[in-house]
Short mmCIF file of C-alpha atoms in Angstrom, two decimals:
data_model
loop_
_atom_site.label_atom_id
_atom_site.label_comp_id
_atom_site.label_asym_id
_atom_site.label_seq_id
_atom_site.Cartn_x
_atom_site.Cartn_y
_atom_site.Cartn_z
CA MET R 1 122.17 -43.76 -145.12
CA SER R 2 121.63 -45.96 -142.06
CA HIS R 3 124.12 -49.25 -139.87
CA LYS R 4 122.86 -50.82 -137.43
CA ARG R 5 124.76 -54.22 -136.91
CA ILE R 6 127.15 -53.76 -133.50
CA PRO R 7 128.79 -56.92 -132.64
CA LYS R 8 128.30 -56.93 -128.97
CA ARG R 9 132.27 -59.05 -129.09
CA ARG R 10 133.90 -55.91 -129.74
CA ALA R 11 135.72 -53.74 -127.25
CA ALA R 12 134.44 -50.59 -125.01
CA ILE R 13 136.08 -47.82 -124.84
CA ALA R 14 137.07 -46.43 -121.33
CA ALA R 15 135.31 -44.72 -118.97
CA GLY R 16 138.27 -42.96 -116.84
CA GLY R 17 138.63 -39.65 -118.41
CA VAL R 18 142.56 -38.35 -119.56
CA VAL R 19 143.76 -34.84 -118.12
CA ALA R 20 144.34 -33.26 -121.12
CA LEU R 21 147.31 -30.29 -120.54
CA GLY R 22 147.46 -28.36 -124.72
CA ALA R 23 150.66 -30.56 -126.33
CA ALA R 24 150.50 -28.33 -128.67
CA ALA R 25 151.19 -25.35 -127.21
CA VAL R 26 153.75 -26.92 -124.23
CA LEU R 27 156.54 -26.86 -127.22
CA LEU R 28 159.03 -24.06 -126.53
CA PRO R 29 161.87 -24.63 -128.94
CA HIS R 30 163.47 -21.42 -127.22
CA ALA R 31 162.57 -22.00 -123.97
CA ASN R 32 163.99 -19.74 -120.48
CA ALA R 33 165.54 -20.57 -117.41
CA SER R 34 161.86 -19.58 -115.42
CA GLN R 35 160.43 -22.83 -117.04
CA ASP R 36 162.54 -24.97 -115.36
CA GLY R 37 163.25 -23.20 -112.07
CA GLY R 38 166.28 -21.75 -113.72
CA SER R 39 168.71 -24.46 -114.93
CA ALA R 40 169.23 -23.84 -118.64
CA GLY R 41 169.63 -28.15 -118.29
CA GLY R 42 167.29 -28.96 -116.37
CA THR R 43 164.69 -31.62 -117.36
CA ALA R 44 160.64 -31.95 -116.39
CA ALA R 45 159.31 -34.86 -115.95
CA PRO R 46 157.17 -36.05 -119.32
CA ARG R 47 153.47 -34.63 -119.00
CA THR R 48 150.13 -36.55 -119.50
CA LEU R 49 148.42 -36.30 -122.63
CA LYS R 50 145.38 -37.10 -124.83
CA ALA R 51 146.35 -39.31 -127.19
CA ALA R 52 145.13 -36.55 -130.40
CA ASP R 53 147.46 -34.23 -128.18
CA ALA R 54 150.26 -36.84 -127.69
CA SER R 55 150.00 -36.75 -132.24
CA ASP R 56 150.42 -33.01 -132.01
CA LEU R 57 153.40 -32.64 -130.13
CA ALA R 58 155.72 -36.18 -131.43
CA SER R 59 154.97 -33.69 -135.16
CA GLN R 60 156.11 -30.69 -133.50
CA LEU R 61 159.57 -32.34 -132.00
CA ALA R 62 160.24 -34.42 -135.07
CA GLY R 63 160.70 -30.79 -136.00
CA LEU R 64 162.65 -29.74 -133.69
CA LEU R 65 165.54 -32.82 -132.74
CA GLY R 66 166.35 -33.53 -136.80
CA ASP R 67 168.61 -36.05 -137.46
CA ALA R 68 168.30 -36.84 -134.01
CA PHE R 69 164.63 -38.22 -133.77
CA ALA R 70 164.46 -41.42 -134.62
CA GLY R 71 160.50 -42.06 -133.88
CA SER R 72 157.39 -42.10 -131.39
CA TYR R 73 154.78 -43.44 -129.75
CA TYR R 74 151.85 -43.27 -127.30
CA ASP R 75 152.25 -45.65 -123.82
CA ALA R 76 148.68 -45.97 -123.30
CA GLY R 77 148.93 -47.10 -119.62
CA GLU R 78 151.46 -43.80 -118.20
CA GLN R 79 149.35 -41.45 -121.25
CA GLN R 80 152.77 -40.57 -122.14
CA LEU R 81 154.44 -39.60 -125.33
CA VAL R 82 158.03 -41.77 -125.09
CA VAL R 83 160.21 -40.07 -128.04
CA ASN R 84 162.95 -42.36 -129.40
CA VAL R 85 167.03 -40.34 -129.91
CA VAL R 86 170.27 -41.47 -131.54
CA PRO R 87 172.84 -40.18 -129.54
CA GLY R 88 174.51 -36.67 -130.36
CA ASP R 89 177.06 -33.72 -130.37
CA ASP R 90 173.74 -31.38 -129.46
CA ASN R 91 172.11 -32.38 -125.93
CA GLN R 92 170.23 -28.96 -125.75
CA VAL R 93 167.37 -30.29 -128.49
CA ILE R 94 166.89 -33.66 -125.99
CA VAL R 95 166.73 -31.35 -122.67
CA GLU R 96 163.99 -29.06 -124.82
CA ALA R 97 162.08 -31.98 -125.57
CA LYS R 98 161.59 -33.41 -121.73
CA LYS R 99 160.71 -29.49 -121.09
CA ALA R 100 158.16 -30.51 -123.61
CA GLY R 101 156.64 -32.95 -121.72
CA ALA R 102 157.93 -35.84 -123.87
CA ASP R 103 160.16 -39.36 -121.69
CA VAL R 104 163.02 -39.07 -124.02
CA ARG R 105 164.87 -42.53 -124.19
CA GLU R 106 168.13 -43.47 -126.52
CA VAL R 107 168.37 -45.90 -128.90
CA ASP R 108 170.24 -47.55 -131.57
CA ASN R 109 168.51 -47.00 -135.23
CA SER R 110 168.07 -43.51 -136.74
CA MET R 111 165.15 -43.13 -138.34
CA GLY R 112 167.30 -42.56 -141.86
CA GLU R 113 168.90 -45.86 -141.16
CA LEU R 114 165.66 -47.24 -139.96
CA ARG R 115 164.08 -46.11 -143.61
CA GLY R 116 167.15 -47.10 -145.37
CA GLY R 117 165.98 -50.25 -144.38
CA ALA R 118 162.27 -50.41 -145.71
CA ARG R 119 163.86 -48.77 -148.61
CA THR R 120 165.67 -52.15 -148.93
CA LEU R 121 163.49 -54.63 -147.95
CA LYS R 122 160.94 -52.67 -150.80
CA SER R 123 163.77 -53.46 -153.57
CA GLU R 124 165.05 -57.25 -152.49
CA ALA R 125 161.65 -58.63 -151.18
CA SER R 126 158.74 -57.50 -152.27
CA VAL R 127 156.74 -60.60 -153.29
CA PRO R 128 153.14 -60.57 -152.59
CA GLY R 129 151.70 -61.23 -149.22
CA THR R 130 154.83 -59.18 -146.79
CA ALA R 131 154.53 -56.48 -144.93
CA TRP R 132 156.76 -54.08 -142.84
CA ALA R 133 156.89 -51.03 -140.86
CA ILE R 134 158.63 -49.26 -138.85
CA ASP R 135 157.84 -49.87 -135.07
CA PRO R 136 159.34 -47.57 -132.32
CA ARG R 137 158.72 -49.51 -129.18
CA THR R 138 161.07 -51.58 -130.12
CA ASN R 139 163.09 -48.96 -132.65
CA LYS R 140 163.06 -52.00 -135.45
CA ILE R 141 161.06 -52.30 -138.64
CA LEU R 142 158.58 -55.31 -138.20
CA VAL R 143 158.17 -57.05 -141.13
CA THR R 144 155.67 -60.30 -141.48
CA ALA R 145 154.70 -62.79 -143.91
CA ASP R 146 151.26 -64.48 -143.96
CA SER R 147 150.65 -67.83 -145.04
CA THR R 148 151.15 -67.65 -148.54
CA VAL R 149 155.22 -66.47 -148.41
CA THR R 150 156.93 -70.31 -148.11
CA GLY R 151 159.65 -71.70 -149.97
CA ALA R 152 162.08 -69.54 -152.46
CA ARG R 153 159.89 -66.34 -151.55
CA TRP R 154 160.48 -67.09 -147.75
CA ASP R 155 164.29 -67.78 -148.17
CA ARG R 156 164.69 -64.36 -150.13
CA LEU R 157 162.96 -62.73 -147.59
CA GLU R 158 164.68 -64.08 -144.57
CA SER R 159 167.50 -63.72 -146.12
CA THR R 160 166.70 -59.97 -146.86
CA VAL R 161 166.37 -59.03 -143.72
CA GLU R 162 169.69 -60.85 -142.16
CA GLY R 163 171.44 -58.91 -144.18
CA LEU R 164 170.31 -55.67 -143.04
CA GLY R 165 172.15 -56.29 -139.61
CA SER R 166 171.17 -57.63 -135.66
CA GLY R 167 168.93 -55.39 -134.45
CA MET R 168 167.73 -53.58 -137.38
CA ALA R 169 164.04 -55.97 -138.08
CA THR R 170 162.04 -58.80 -136.87
CA LEU R 171 160.21 -61.13 -138.61
CA ARG R 172 157.34 -62.95 -137.99
CA LYS R 173 154.90 -65.05 -139.53
CA SER R 174 151.56 -64.02 -139.86
CA ALA R 175 148.55 -67.31 -139.82
CA GLY R 176 145.79 -65.82 -141.74
CA THR R 177 146.42 -63.71 -145.51
CA PHE R 178 147.03 -60.35 -146.74
CA LYS R 179 143.95 -59.52 -148.97
CA THR R 180 141.64 -56.62 -149.36
CA PHE R 181 139.01 -56.59 -147.26
CA ALA R 182 136.45 -55.30 -150.27
CA SER R 183 133.00 -57.24 -150.35
CA GLY R 184 130.96 -52.55 -145.74
CA GLY R 185 130.13 -46.58 -141.68
CA ASP R 186 127.51 -47.20 -144.22
CA ALA R 187 127.29 -50.09 -146.65
CA ILE R 188 127.70 -48.67 -150.35
CA PHE R 189 127.68 -50.79 -153.68
CA GLY R 190 129.17 -51.21 -156.98
CA GLY R 191 129.45 -53.61 -159.44
CA GLY R 192 128.90 -56.15 -157.19
CA ALA R 193 131.60 -54.90 -155.03
CA ARG R 194 130.59 -54.09 -151.41
CA CYS R 195 132.76 -51.44 -149.49
CA SER R 196 131.79 -49.09 -146.51
CA LEU R 197 131.90 -45.21 -146.67
CA GLY R 198 134.68 -43.56 -144.93
CA PHE R 199 133.92 -40.06 -143.86
CA ASN R 200 131.84 -37.58 -145.71
CA VAL R 201 134.39 -34.72 -146.76
CA THR R 202 134.07 -31.65 -148.78
CA ALA R 203 135.90 -31.68 -152.72
CA GLY R 204 137.89 -28.65 -153.31
CA ASP R 205 135.09 -27.02 -155.21
CA GLY R 206 132.30 -27.00 -152.37
CA ALA R 207 130.50 -29.59 -153.78
CA PRO R 208 129.68 -33.17 -150.95
CA ALA R 209 131.68 -35.65 -151.28
CA PHE R 210 132.90 -39.02 -149.04
CA LEU R 211 136.20 -40.40 -149.16
CA THR R 212 136.07 -44.72 -149.49
CA ALA R 213 139.02 -47.39 -150.05
CA GLY R 214 141.23 -46.97 -153.48
CA HIS R 215 140.35 -50.52 -154.31
CA CYS R 216 137.30 -50.21 -154.08
CA GLY R 217 137.39 -46.86 -156.40
CA VAL R 218 138.69 -48.72 -159.26
CA ALA R 219 136.29 -51.55 -159.13
CA ASP R 220 133.65 -49.32 -160.13
CA ASP R 221 132.55 -45.63 -161.49
CA GLN R 222 129.06 -45.88 -159.47
CA TRP R 223 128.09 -46.43 -156.48
CA SER R 224 125.01 -46.62 -154.40
CA ASP R 225 123.66 -46.71 -150.28
CA ALA R 226 121.60 -49.96 -151.20
CA GLN R 227 122.16 -53.35 -152.83
CA GLY R 228 121.53 -53.05 -156.58
CA GLY R 229 120.03 -49.87 -156.11
CA GLN R 230 120.22 -46.22 -158.56
CA PRO R 231 123.82 -44.76 -157.86
CA ILE R 232 123.92 -42.26 -156.41
CA ALA R 233 128.15 -40.94 -156.63
CA THR R 234 130.33 -40.97 -159.16
CA VAL R 235 134.30 -42.00 -158.57
CA ASP R 236 136.54 -38.66 -158.82
CA GLN R 237 139.50 -40.09 -158.15
CA ALA R 238 141.14 -42.84 -156.99
CA VAL R 239 144.82 -44.04 -156.19
CA PHE R 240 145.55 -48.41 -155.53
CA PRO R 241 147.85 -50.06 -155.86
CA GLY R 242 150.77 -48.18 -155.74
CA GLU R 243 151.51 -44.52 -153.02
CA GLY R 244 147.93 -44.99 -150.78
CA ASP R 245 144.54 -46.80 -151.17
CA PHE R 246 142.11 -44.61 -151.18
CA ALA R 247 139.49 -42.84 -153.34
CA LEU R 248 137.28 -39.70 -153.62
CA VAL R 249 133.81 -40.49 -154.63
CA ARG R 250 131.25 -37.14 -155.46
CA TYR R 251 127.56 -37.27 -154.61
CA ASP R 252 125.31 -36.92 -157.97
CA ASP R 253 123.62 -34.94 -156.30
CA PRO R 254 124.86 -31.61 -154.76
CA ALA R 255 122.22 -30.57 -152.46
CA THR R 256 123.34 -34.13 -150.50
CA GLU R 257 123.32 -33.67 -147.06
CA ALA R 258 126.68 -35.18 -145.86
CA PRO R 259 127.53 -34.74 -142.51
CA SER R 260 131.17 -35.41 -141.14
CA GLU R 261 130.19 -37.92 -138.28
CA VAL R 262 130.93 -41.90 -137.90
CA ASN R 263 127.05 -43.90 -137.62
CA LEU R 264 127.05 -46.02 -135.11
CA GLY R 265 123.27 -47.23 -135.92
CA ASP R 266 121.30 -45.88 -133.46
CA GLN R 267 123.98 -43.16 -132.59
CA THR R 268 126.94 -41.07 -134.18
CA VAL R 269 130.50 -39.39 -133.53
CA PRO R 270 130.73 -36.44 -134.85
CA ILE R 271 134.21 -36.05 -136.38
CA SER R 272 135.58 -32.11 -136.52
CA ARG R 273 138.94 -32.61 -137.76
CA ALA R 274 141.53 -35.28 -139.42
CA ALA R 275 144.58 -36.41 -137.37
CA GLU R 276 148.30 -38.11 -137.79
CA ALA R 277 147.86 -41.78 -136.43
CA THR R 278 150.10 -42.45 -133.24
CA VAL R 279 152.41 -46.18 -132.60
CA GLY R 280 149.99 -46.69 -129.30
CA GLN R 281 147.29 -44.62 -130.16
CA GLN R 282 143.98 -46.68 -129.15
CA VAL R 283 141.35 -46.38 -132.02
CA PHE R 284 138.06 -47.42 -132.93
CA ARG R 285 136.92 -49.10 -137.09
CA MET R 286 133.48 -48.99 -137.64
CA GLY R 287 132.73 -51.09 -141.24
CA SER R 288 128.87 -52.49 -142.54
CA THR R 289 130.36 -55.89 -142.32
CA THR R 290 131.67 -56.04 -139.02
CA GLY R 291 130.15 -53.14 -136.88
CA LEU R 292 132.51 -51.17 -133.93
CA ALA R 293 136.37 -52.72 -132.98
CA ASP R 294 139.22 -51.28 -131.49
CA GLY R 295 142.36 -52.27 -131.28
CA GLN R 296 146.19 -49.98 -131.37
CA VAL R 297 148.30 -48.38 -133.89
CA LEU R 298 151.75 -50.44 -134.37
CA GLY R 299 153.35 -48.76 -136.56
CA LEU R 300 153.78 -45.96 -139.48
CA ASP R 301 154.14 -45.96 -143.57
CA ALA R 302 153.46 -49.28 -143.79
CA THR R 303 154.00 -51.36 -147.14
CA VAL R 304 151.70 -54.27 -147.73
CA ASN R 305 152.25 -56.64 -150.81
CA TYR R 306 148.86 -57.01 -151.75
CA PRO R 307 147.99 -59.52 -154.53
CA GLU R 308 147.10 -56.70 -156.82
CA GLY R 309 150.22 -54.30 -156.29
CA THR R 310 152.42 -53.05 -153.89
CA VAL R 311 150.73 -50.13 -151.29
CA THR R 312 152.70 -47.90 -149.61
CA GLY R 313 152.50 -45.05 -146.33
CA LEU R 314 150.15 -46.94 -144.86
CA ILE R 315 148.84 -47.43 -140.54
CA GLN R 316 149.30 -50.59 -139.36
CA THR R 317 147.10 -52.04 -136.48
CA ASP R 318 145.25 -54.75 -134.60
CA VAL R 319 142.00 -53.85 -135.45
CA CYS R 320 139.98 -57.16 -136.57
CA ALA R 321 138.82 -56.47 -139.92
CA GLU R 322 136.35 -58.82 -142.93
CA PRO R 323 135.17 -58.17 -145.90
CA GLY R 324 132.85 -56.01 -146.86
CA ASP R 325 134.62 -53.31 -144.42
CA SER R 326 137.19 -51.70 -146.97
CA GLY R 327 137.19 -48.12 -146.84
CA GLY R 328 135.31 -47.73 -143.46
CA SER R 329 136.31 -45.47 -140.68
CA LEU R 330 138.98 -45.58 -138.30
CA PHE R 331 138.74 -42.63 -135.73
CA THR R 332 139.75 -41.76 -131.90
CA GLN R 333 137.45 -40.94 -129.38
CA ASP R 334 137.44 -37.59 -129.09
CA GLY R 335 135.65 -37.55 -132.87
CA LEU R 336 139.12 -37.87 -135.07
CA ALA R 337 139.58 -38.86 -138.39
CA ILE R 338 143.00 -41.29 -138.57
CA GLY R 339 142.46 -44.09 -141.90
CA LEU R 340 140.09 -45.88 -144.05
CA THR R 341 140.19 -49.19 -143.87
CA SER R 342 142.63 -51.00 -146.83
CA GLY R 343 143.29 -54.56 -145.94
CA GLY R 344 144.98 -57.23 -143.75
CA SER R 345 144.98 -60.64 -142.56
CA GLY R 346 142.42 -62.60 -140.50
CA ASP R 347 138.95 -61.80 -138.87
CA CYS R 348 137.33 -60.77 -135.81
CA ALA R 349 137.37 -64.44 -134.46
CA VAL R 350 140.93 -64.52 -134.39
CA GLY R 351 142.02 -61.59 -134.71
CA GLY R 352 144.88 -60.43 -137.60
CA GLU R 353 146.85 -57.36 -139.11
CA THR R 354 144.68 -54.85 -140.61
CA PHE R 355 145.91 -51.78 -141.86
CA PHE R 356 144.66 -48.09 -143.11
CA GLN R 357 145.00 -45.13 -145.27
CA PRO R 358 145.60 -42.32 -143.30
CA VAL R 359 142.99 -39.73 -143.79
CA THR R 360 145.58 -36.88 -143.54
CA THR R 361 147.50 -37.92 -146.75
CA ALA R 362 143.69 -38.97 -149.07
CA LEU R 363 142.85 -35.39 -148.21
CA GLU R 364 145.88 -33.32 -149.29
CA ALA R 365 146.11 -35.73 -152.05
CA VAL R 366 142.43 -35.25 -153.85
CA GLY R 367 142.64 -31.31 -152.80
CA ALA R 368 138.87 -32.19 -149.85
CA THR R 369 138.51 -31.04 -146.69
CA LEU R 370 137.16 -32.91 -143.49
CA GLY R 371 133.36 -31.40 -142.44
CA GLY R 372 131.20 -32.24 -144.38
CA ASP R 373 128.56 -29.50 -145.45
CA ALA R 374 128.09 -28.29 -141.93
CA PRO R 375 131.88 -26.67 -141.64
CA GLY R 376 132.95 -26.16 -137.82
CA GLY R 377 129.63 -27.41 -136.58
CA ALA R 378 131.17 -30.57 -135.53
CA GLY R 379 134.42 -28.91 -134.82
CA GLU R 380 132.13 -27.15 -132.19
CA GLN R 381 130.57 -30.40 -130.62
CA ALA R 382 134.14 -32.49 -130.89
CA GLY R 383 135.91 -30.02 -129.01
CA GLY R 384 134.17 -29.40 -125.83
CA GLU R 385 135.01 -31.30 -123.21
CA GLU R 386 131.25 -32.05 -121.97
CA ALA R 387 130.65 -33.32 -125.43
CA GLY R 388 133.52 -35.08 -125.97
CA GLU R 389 132.28 -36.93 -122.55
CA GLU R 390 129.18 -37.49 -124.59
CA GLN R 391 130.51 -38.64 -127.01
CA GLY R 392 133.22 -41.33 -125.40
CA GLY R 393 129.64 -42.35 -123.25
CA GLY R 394 127.86 -42.98 -126.17
CA VAL R 395 130.72 -45.36 -128.63
CA GLY R 396 131.13 -47.24 -124.54
CA ASP R 397 126.94 -48.28 -124.58
CA ALA R 398 127.11 -49.21 -128.31
CA VAL R 399 129.58 -51.90 -128.16
CA GLY R 400 128.95 -52.44 -124.84
CA GLY R 401 125.24 -53.79 -125.44
CA GLY R 402 123.39 -56.44 -126.01
CA ASP R 403 124.08 -58.96 -129.53
CA GLN R 404 122.02 -56.85 -132.44
CA THR R 405 123.69 -59.24 -134.91
CA GLY R 406 121.64 -60.27 -137.46
CA GLY R 407 119.78 -63.34 -138.70
CA GLY R 408 121.20 -63.28 -142.43
CA GLN R 409 122.82 -66.03 -144.24
CA ALA R 410 125.86 -67.11 -144.12
CA GLY R 411 126.38 -65.02 -147.43
CA ASP R 412 126.02 -64.47 -151.03
CA ALA R 413 128.11 -66.83 -152.55
CA GLU R 414 127.08 -65.23 -155.96
CA ALA R 415 127.98 -61.91 -154.92
CA GLY R 416 130.98 -62.74 -153.52
CA ASP R 417 131.84 -63.94 -156.55
CA ASP R 418 131.27 -60.44 -158.19
CA ALA R 419 132.60 -58.29 -155.13
CA GLY R 420 135.92 -60.80 -154.99
CA ALA R 421 136.47 -59.69 -159.65
CA GLY R 422 135.44 -56.26 -158.65
CA ALA R 423 138.01 -55.67 -155.64
CA GLY R 424 140.97 -57.54 -155.37
CA GLY R 425 140.26 -61.78 -155.02
CA ILE R 426 137.82 -61.36 -151.34
CA GLY R 427 135.31 -63.28 -152.71
CA ASP R 428 134.79 -66.37 -150.45
CA GLY R 429 130.83 -66.22 -149.40
CA THR R 430 132.03 -65.58 -145.83
CA GLY R 431 129.73 -62.55 -144.86
CA ALA R 432 127.78 -62.47 -142.05
CA GLY R 433 123.77 -61.92 -141.11
CA HIS R 434 122.33 -58.10 -140.37
CA GLU R 435 120.02 -56.46 -138.17
CA ASP R 436 117.41 -56.20 -140.83
CA GLY R 437 117.74 -59.39 -141.76
CA SER R 438 119.55 -59.01 -145.49
CA GLU R 439 123.26 -61.02 -146.30
CA SER R 440 126.09 -59.51 -146.75
CA THR R 441 128.00 -60.68 -149.38
CA GLY R 442 131.43 -61.65 -148.76
#
């Protein structure tokens, strides 16, 4: 399968290199005195880290700090990991966090309190068109209501947020409408619905497969790589709504080549492994409707109340997406698989909020591994400094190039209606043209 539409309006990756200091190796919970000049209470300046290294360090520090840990985020400008802590009796763990290279700051709300607030929102304000996620940059819960939340539903949401107490949550209004983006990675088609392939994986029994959105998986059992074409893959597992939005789809031909990469059109980005998202991290999304787009991670463990039901455990970002992008790849410049496009509001003209299924959670749930038919190969490609630079330049060139949008008509109303019925009511007939001149099913 191939995908060729890469709109020029997408943002490019910065060309400057980042110094990687091996975050996985710098955390030493029992560091000796010689590491800080002989002072047991000494501190170290925050280290410069790549986002991927910062994510690894954040996971380790969460375990080290225990109840004192109140979330973390990546400061892209300073290229540092910022770790929130609540004041306590054991200051030594904070010293150790600083030794590990984090910028440590004290905050008021613990993770337990923030998660408790999220549980209250779920029990008292789970109305369609609402979403919330913990934002470590503000040390609050970011609560968002789309344009459909009005009248009594808005009053209920507002009252619940106020009931959490001052300084616990922020409530904001979105101009768009939360919806799944089923309608385009590579385009896949099933039962009138159109989605995007996320990442090729290897199923637990060694068979080639791929991940996509769960609401695509429940829309139809069989999927093709061409509209109206013969099925090439069959859904094995799908979760939506509920604790995630992901599906494992097995290729029908066990000899299918399923490389671990994201197709940008005339070039690919090798994917080495799956990784956890970090708030503040720059990420890229590929989808068959809108091509390549980028933005930042805004929140983790997000809950979204779609019309079809509530989905938990998602990543919230400001990366744009449109109908047809569902299931598409969310990844980093250096080839880490982060998420699968779930849904959100807005479009790629005005922006909006977008939510993604974490790849790590999906892989664990379905028992698959990332790597396609060449285990280790992609990792070797993505692991070297030279290869990493080539990847970054490749994505940047692809985004910054000429307008490759095609001249397709503005939507296929009939196909759009089918897609809406099959996967969450996305039948607005607002598809975009492709380079090959084919019509996009809105």
